[in-house]
Coordinates of C-alpha atoms and ligand atoms in Angstrom, one line a residue:
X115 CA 117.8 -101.0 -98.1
X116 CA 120.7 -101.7 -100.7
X117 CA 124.4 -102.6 -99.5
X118 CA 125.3 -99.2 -100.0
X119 CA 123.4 -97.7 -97.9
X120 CA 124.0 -100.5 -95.1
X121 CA 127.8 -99.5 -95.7
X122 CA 127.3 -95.8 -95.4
X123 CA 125.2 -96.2 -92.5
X124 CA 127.6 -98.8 -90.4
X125 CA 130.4 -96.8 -91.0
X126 CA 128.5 -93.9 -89.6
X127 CA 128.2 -95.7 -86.7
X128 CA 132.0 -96.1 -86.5
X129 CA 132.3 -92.5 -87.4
X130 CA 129.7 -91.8 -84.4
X131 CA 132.0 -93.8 -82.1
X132 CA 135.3 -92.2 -83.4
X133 CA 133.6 -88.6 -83.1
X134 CA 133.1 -89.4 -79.4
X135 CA 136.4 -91.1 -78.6
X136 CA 138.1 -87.9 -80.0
X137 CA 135.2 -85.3 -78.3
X138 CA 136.4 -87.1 -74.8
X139 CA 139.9 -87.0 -75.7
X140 CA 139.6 -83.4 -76.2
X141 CA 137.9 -83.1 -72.8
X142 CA 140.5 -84.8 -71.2
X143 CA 143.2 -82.4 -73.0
X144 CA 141.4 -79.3 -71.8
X145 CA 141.4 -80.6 -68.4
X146 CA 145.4 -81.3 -68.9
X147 CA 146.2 -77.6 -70.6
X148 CA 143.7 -76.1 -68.0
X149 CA 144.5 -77.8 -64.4
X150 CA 148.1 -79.0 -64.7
X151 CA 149.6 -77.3 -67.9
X152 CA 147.8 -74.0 -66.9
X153 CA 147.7 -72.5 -70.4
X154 CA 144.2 -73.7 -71.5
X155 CA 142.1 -69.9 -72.8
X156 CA 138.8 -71.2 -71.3
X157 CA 136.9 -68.3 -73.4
X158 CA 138.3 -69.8 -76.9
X159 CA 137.0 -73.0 -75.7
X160 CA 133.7 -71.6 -74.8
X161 CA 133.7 -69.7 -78.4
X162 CA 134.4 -73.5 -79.9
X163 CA 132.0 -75.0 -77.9
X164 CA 129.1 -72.6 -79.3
X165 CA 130.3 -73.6 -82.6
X166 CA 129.9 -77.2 -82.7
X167 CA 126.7 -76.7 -81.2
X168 CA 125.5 -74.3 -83.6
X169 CA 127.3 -77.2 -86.1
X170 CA 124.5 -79.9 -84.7
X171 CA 121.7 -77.8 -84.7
X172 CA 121.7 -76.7 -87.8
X173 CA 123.0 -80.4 -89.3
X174 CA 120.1 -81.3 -87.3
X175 CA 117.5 -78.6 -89.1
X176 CA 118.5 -79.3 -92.6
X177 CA 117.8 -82.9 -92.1
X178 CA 114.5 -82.2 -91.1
X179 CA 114.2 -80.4 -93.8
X180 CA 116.0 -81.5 -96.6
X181 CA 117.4 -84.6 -95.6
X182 CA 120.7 -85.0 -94.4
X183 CA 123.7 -83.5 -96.0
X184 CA 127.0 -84.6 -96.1
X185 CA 129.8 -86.2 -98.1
X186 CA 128.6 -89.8 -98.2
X187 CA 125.3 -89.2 -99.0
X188 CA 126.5 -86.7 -102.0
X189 CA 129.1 -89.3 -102.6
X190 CA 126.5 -91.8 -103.4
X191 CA 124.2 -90.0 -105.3
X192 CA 126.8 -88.4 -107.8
X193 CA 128.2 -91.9 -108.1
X194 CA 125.5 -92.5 -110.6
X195 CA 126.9 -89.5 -112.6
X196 CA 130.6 -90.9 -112.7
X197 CA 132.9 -90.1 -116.0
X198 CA 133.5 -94.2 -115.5
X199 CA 133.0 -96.8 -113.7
X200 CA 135.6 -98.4 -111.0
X201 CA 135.3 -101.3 -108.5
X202 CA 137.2 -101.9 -105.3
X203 CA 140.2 -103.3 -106.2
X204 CA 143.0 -102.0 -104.1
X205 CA 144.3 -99.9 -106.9
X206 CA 141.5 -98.0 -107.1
X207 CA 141.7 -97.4 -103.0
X208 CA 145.2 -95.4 -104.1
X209 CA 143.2 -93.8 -106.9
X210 CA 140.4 -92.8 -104.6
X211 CA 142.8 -91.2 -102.0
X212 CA 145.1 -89.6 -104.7
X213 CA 141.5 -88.2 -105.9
X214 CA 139.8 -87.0 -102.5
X215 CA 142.9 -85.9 -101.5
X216 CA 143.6 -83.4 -104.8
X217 CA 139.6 -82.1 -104.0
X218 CA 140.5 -81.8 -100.4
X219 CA 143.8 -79.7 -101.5
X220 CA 141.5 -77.5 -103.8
X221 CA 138.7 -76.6 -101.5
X222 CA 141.1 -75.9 -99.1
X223 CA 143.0 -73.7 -101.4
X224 CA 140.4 -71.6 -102.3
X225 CA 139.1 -71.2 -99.0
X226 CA 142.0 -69.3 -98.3
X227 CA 142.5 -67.5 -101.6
X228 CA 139.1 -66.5 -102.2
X229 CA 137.9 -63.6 -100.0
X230 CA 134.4 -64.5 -99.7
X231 CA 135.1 -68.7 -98.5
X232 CA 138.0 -67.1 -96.2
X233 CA 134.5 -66.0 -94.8
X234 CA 133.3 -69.0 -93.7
X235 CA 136.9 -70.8 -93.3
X236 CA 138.6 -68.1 -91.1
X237 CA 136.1 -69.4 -87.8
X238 CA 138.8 -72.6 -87.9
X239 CA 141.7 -70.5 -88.0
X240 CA 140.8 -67.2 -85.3
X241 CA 142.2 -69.7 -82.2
X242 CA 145.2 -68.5 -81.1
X243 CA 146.1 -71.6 -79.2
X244 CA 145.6 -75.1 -81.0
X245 CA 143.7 -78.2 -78.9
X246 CA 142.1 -80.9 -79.8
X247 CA 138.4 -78.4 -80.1
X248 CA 140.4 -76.1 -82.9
X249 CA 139.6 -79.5 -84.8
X250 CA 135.8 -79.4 -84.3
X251 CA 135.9 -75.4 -84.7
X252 CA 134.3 -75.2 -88.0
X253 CA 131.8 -72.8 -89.8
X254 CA 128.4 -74.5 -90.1
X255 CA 128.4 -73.5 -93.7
X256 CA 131.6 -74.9 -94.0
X257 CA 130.9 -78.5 -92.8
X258 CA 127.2 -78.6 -94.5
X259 CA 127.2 -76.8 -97.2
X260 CA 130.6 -76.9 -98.8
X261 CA 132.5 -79.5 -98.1
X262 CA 130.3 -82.5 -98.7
X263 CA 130.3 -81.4 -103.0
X264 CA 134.4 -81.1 -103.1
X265 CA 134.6 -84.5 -100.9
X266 CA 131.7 -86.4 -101.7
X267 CA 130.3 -85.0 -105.3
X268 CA 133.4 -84.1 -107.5
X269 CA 135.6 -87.8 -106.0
X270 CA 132.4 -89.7 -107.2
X271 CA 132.0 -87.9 -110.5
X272 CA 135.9 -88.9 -111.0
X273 CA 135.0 -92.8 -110.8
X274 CA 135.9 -93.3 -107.1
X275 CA 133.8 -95.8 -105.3
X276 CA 131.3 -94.7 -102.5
X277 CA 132.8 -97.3 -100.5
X278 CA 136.3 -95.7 -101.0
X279 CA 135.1 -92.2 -100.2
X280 CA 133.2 -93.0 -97.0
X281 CA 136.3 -95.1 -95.8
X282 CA 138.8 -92.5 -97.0
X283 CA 136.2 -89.4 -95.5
X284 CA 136.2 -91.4 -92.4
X285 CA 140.1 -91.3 -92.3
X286 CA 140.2 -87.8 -93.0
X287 CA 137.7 -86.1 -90.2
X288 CA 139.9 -88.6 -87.7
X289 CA 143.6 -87.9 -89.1
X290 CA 142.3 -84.2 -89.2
X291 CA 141.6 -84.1 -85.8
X292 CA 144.4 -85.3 -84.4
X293 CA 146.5 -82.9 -86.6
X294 CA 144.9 -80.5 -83.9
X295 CA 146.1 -82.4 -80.9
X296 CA 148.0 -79.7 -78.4
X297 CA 151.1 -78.9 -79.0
X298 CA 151.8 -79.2 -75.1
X299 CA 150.7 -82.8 -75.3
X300 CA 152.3 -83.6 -78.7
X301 CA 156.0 -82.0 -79.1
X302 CA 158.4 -83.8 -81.0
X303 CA 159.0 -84.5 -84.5
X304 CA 157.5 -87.6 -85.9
X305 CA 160.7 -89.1 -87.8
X306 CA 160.2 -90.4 -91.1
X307 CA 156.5 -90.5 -91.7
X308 CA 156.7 -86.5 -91.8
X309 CA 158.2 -86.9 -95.0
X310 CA 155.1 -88.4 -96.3
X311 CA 152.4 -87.6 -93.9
X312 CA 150.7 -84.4 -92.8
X313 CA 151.6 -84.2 -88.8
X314 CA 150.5 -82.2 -86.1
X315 CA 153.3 -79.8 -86.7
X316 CA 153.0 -79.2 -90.3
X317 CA 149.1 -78.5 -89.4
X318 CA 150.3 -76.4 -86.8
X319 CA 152.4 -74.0 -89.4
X320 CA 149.6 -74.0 -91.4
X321 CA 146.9 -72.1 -88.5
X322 CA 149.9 -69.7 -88.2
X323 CA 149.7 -66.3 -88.8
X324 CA 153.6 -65.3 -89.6
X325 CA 153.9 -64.2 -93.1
X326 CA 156.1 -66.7 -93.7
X327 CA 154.4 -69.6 -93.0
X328 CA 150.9 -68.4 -94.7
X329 CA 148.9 -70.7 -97.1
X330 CA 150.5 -73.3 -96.7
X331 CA 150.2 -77.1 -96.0
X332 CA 146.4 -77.6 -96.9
X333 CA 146.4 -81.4 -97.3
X334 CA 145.0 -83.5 -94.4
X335 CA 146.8 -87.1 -94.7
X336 CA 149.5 -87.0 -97.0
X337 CA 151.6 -84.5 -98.6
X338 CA 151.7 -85.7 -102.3
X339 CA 149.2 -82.4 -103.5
X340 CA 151.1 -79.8 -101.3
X341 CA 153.9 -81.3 -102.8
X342 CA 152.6 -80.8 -106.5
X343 CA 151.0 -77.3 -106.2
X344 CA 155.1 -76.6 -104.0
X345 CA 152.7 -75.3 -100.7
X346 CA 154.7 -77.6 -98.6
X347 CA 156.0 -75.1 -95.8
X348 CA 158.2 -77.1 -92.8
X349 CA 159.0 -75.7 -89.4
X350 CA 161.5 -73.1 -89.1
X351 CA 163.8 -73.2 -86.1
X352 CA 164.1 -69.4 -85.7
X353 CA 160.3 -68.6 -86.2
X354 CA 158.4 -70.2 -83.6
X355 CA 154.8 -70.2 -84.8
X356 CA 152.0 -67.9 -83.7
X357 CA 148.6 -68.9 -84.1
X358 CA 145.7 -67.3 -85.4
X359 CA 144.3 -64.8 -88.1
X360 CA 146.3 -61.1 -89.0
X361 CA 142.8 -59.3 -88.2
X362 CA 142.3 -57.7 -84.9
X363 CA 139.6 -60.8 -83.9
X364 CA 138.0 -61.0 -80.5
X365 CA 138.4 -65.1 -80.0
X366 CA 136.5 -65.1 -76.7
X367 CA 133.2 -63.9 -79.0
X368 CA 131.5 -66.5 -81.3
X369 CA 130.0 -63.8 -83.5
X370 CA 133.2 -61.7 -83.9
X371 CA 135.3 -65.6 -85.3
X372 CA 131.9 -66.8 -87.1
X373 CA 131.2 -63.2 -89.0
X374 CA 133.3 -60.7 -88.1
X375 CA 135.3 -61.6 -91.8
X376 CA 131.6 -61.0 -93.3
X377 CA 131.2 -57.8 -91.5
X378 CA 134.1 -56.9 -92.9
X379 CA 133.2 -57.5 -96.9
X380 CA 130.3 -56.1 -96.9
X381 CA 132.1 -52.9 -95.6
X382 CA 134.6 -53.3 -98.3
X383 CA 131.4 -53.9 -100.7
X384 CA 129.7 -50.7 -100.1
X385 CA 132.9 -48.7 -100.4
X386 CA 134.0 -49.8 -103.4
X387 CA 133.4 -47.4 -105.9
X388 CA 132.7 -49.7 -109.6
X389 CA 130.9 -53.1 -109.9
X390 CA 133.9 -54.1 -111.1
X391 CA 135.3 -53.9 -107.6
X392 CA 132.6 -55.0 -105.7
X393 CA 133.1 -58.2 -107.2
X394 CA 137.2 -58.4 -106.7
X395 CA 136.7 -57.6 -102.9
X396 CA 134.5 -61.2 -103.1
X397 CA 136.5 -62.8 -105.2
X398 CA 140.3 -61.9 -104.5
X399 CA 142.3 -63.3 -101.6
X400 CA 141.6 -61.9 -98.6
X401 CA 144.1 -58.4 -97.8
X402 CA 143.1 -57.5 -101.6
X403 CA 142.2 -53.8 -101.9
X404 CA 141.2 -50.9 -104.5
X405 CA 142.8 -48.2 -102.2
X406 CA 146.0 -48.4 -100.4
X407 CA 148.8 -51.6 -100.4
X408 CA 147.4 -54.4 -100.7
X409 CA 148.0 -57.2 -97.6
X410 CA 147.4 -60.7 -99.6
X411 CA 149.8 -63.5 -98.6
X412 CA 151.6 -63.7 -101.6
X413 CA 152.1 -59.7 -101.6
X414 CA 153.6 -59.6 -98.0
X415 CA 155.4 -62.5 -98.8
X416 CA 157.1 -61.2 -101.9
X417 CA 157.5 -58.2 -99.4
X418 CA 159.4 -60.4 -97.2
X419 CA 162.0 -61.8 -99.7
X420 CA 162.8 -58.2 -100.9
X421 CA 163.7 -57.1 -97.7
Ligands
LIG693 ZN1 142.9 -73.6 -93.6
LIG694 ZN1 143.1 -77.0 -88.7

């Protein structure tokens, strides 16, 4: 077994433990929002509950099958690809975050600006209350099959160290969960790192629906790429957020969050009258249409500044 491989599979185990340590966290919080905060929706939970399970099973069958799947592993393997080669000086551990963090910003991006990965993104974002689970409330396809080539392939292919991804990949899934802590639990601002940082409340703007505060803030640690691309959105005092999708979603059903948004499409496809269209309902953002106005983000929001 090469050092590599040792590393990866160590910091597994820490990423095991962490995974845990944040799974009974979230237990706890449910208990808080449910028993003493009273405001805990026990049938979202339920739906998120079905989704991580659904998450481990099928992690679980395509490791049987094809071995596993995820960013490390990709990270590795494309390392032998890389443009150039690196080492682990500490420079290159700001290069390598400046780097994951621009993929993370991209595959985030066009998760929500591509119809068809709105799809398999929009599971994370049907809650419409956020705990510590909306954190863990991913697509399967999503966390297997997607994910692991913008974190793990396209960093490595860029020069950055396996070490420094599985390090910086570790940081993320654990920052990014705590982005979801309550917001019952976790109120106030968090001074001066939120002018660096992603925080709980930025995240929280960010699984709103309000026009105003769609598509935006898609990094996980820092700001620097929502910065660049100007999809930094802060809090605004007179718009308190509220959470969830703009579609008429059922969040007590797992298969109305996981594929209602498919159901959907395909509608969409087999109306649409060219090829040409077919294609645009996949490929535009989601709200893009043939017939009638069309209800993208950036259309309603343009809407909103006319007003
Ligand atoms: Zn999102
Ligand atoms: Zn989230």
């Amino acid at each position: 077994m090469n050092s590599l491989t040792q590393f990866q599979l160590s910091t597994g185990k820490i990423l095991g433990l962490l995974f845990i340590a944040t799974l009974l966290y979230g237990i706890s919080e449910f208990v808080y929002l449910k028993f003493i905060k009273k405001v805990a929706k026990s049938k979202e939970y339920g739906t998120t509950f079905i989704a991580i399970i659904v998450l481990i099973l099928v992690a679980v069958l395509v490791s049987q099958t094809y071995g596993r799947i995820n960013t490390a592993i990709i990270g590795i393997w494309a390392s032998k690809y890389s443009l150039f080669q690196t080492d682990l000086s500490w420079y290159w551990w700001i290069y390598g975050l400046v780097v994951y963090e621009f993929f993370y910003w991209i595959q985030h991006w066009l998760a929500h600006k591509v119809r068809l990965l709105w799809c398999i993104h929009s599971p994370h974002h049907a809650p419409e209350s956020m705990n510590m689970f909306v954190g863990f409330n991913h697509s399967f396809l999503e966390s297997i099959f997607y994910m692991p080539f913008f974190l793990g392939f396209f960093p490595a292919i860029c020069g950055v160290r396996p070490e420094i991804i599985i390090v910086v990949n570790i940081l993320d899934t654990v920052y990014g969960s705590f982005l979801h802590i309550s917001d019952h639990v976790l109120k106030g601002r968090l001074k001066f790192i939120e002018k660096f940082l992603q925080t709980p409340i930025y995240h929280r703007i960010h699984h709103a629906q309000n026009v105003a505060y769609m598509d935006t803030n898609y990094t996980s640690i820092t700001l620097l790429w929502d910065y660049v691309f100007k999809t930094f959105q802060p809090l605004k005092s007179s718009l308190p957020i509220q959470y969830g999708i703009t579609r008429d979603v059922n969040t007590e059903s797992f298969k109305d969050t996981h594929f209602g948004e498919f159901r959907l499409l395909w509608e969409d496809i087999k109306n649409a009258k060219t090829l040409k269209e077919k294609f645009q309902y996949i490929f535009m953002p989601p709200g893009w249409t043939s017939v009638g106005e069309l209800q993208t983000a950036s259309y309603l929001k343009q809407k909103l500044v006319d007003i």
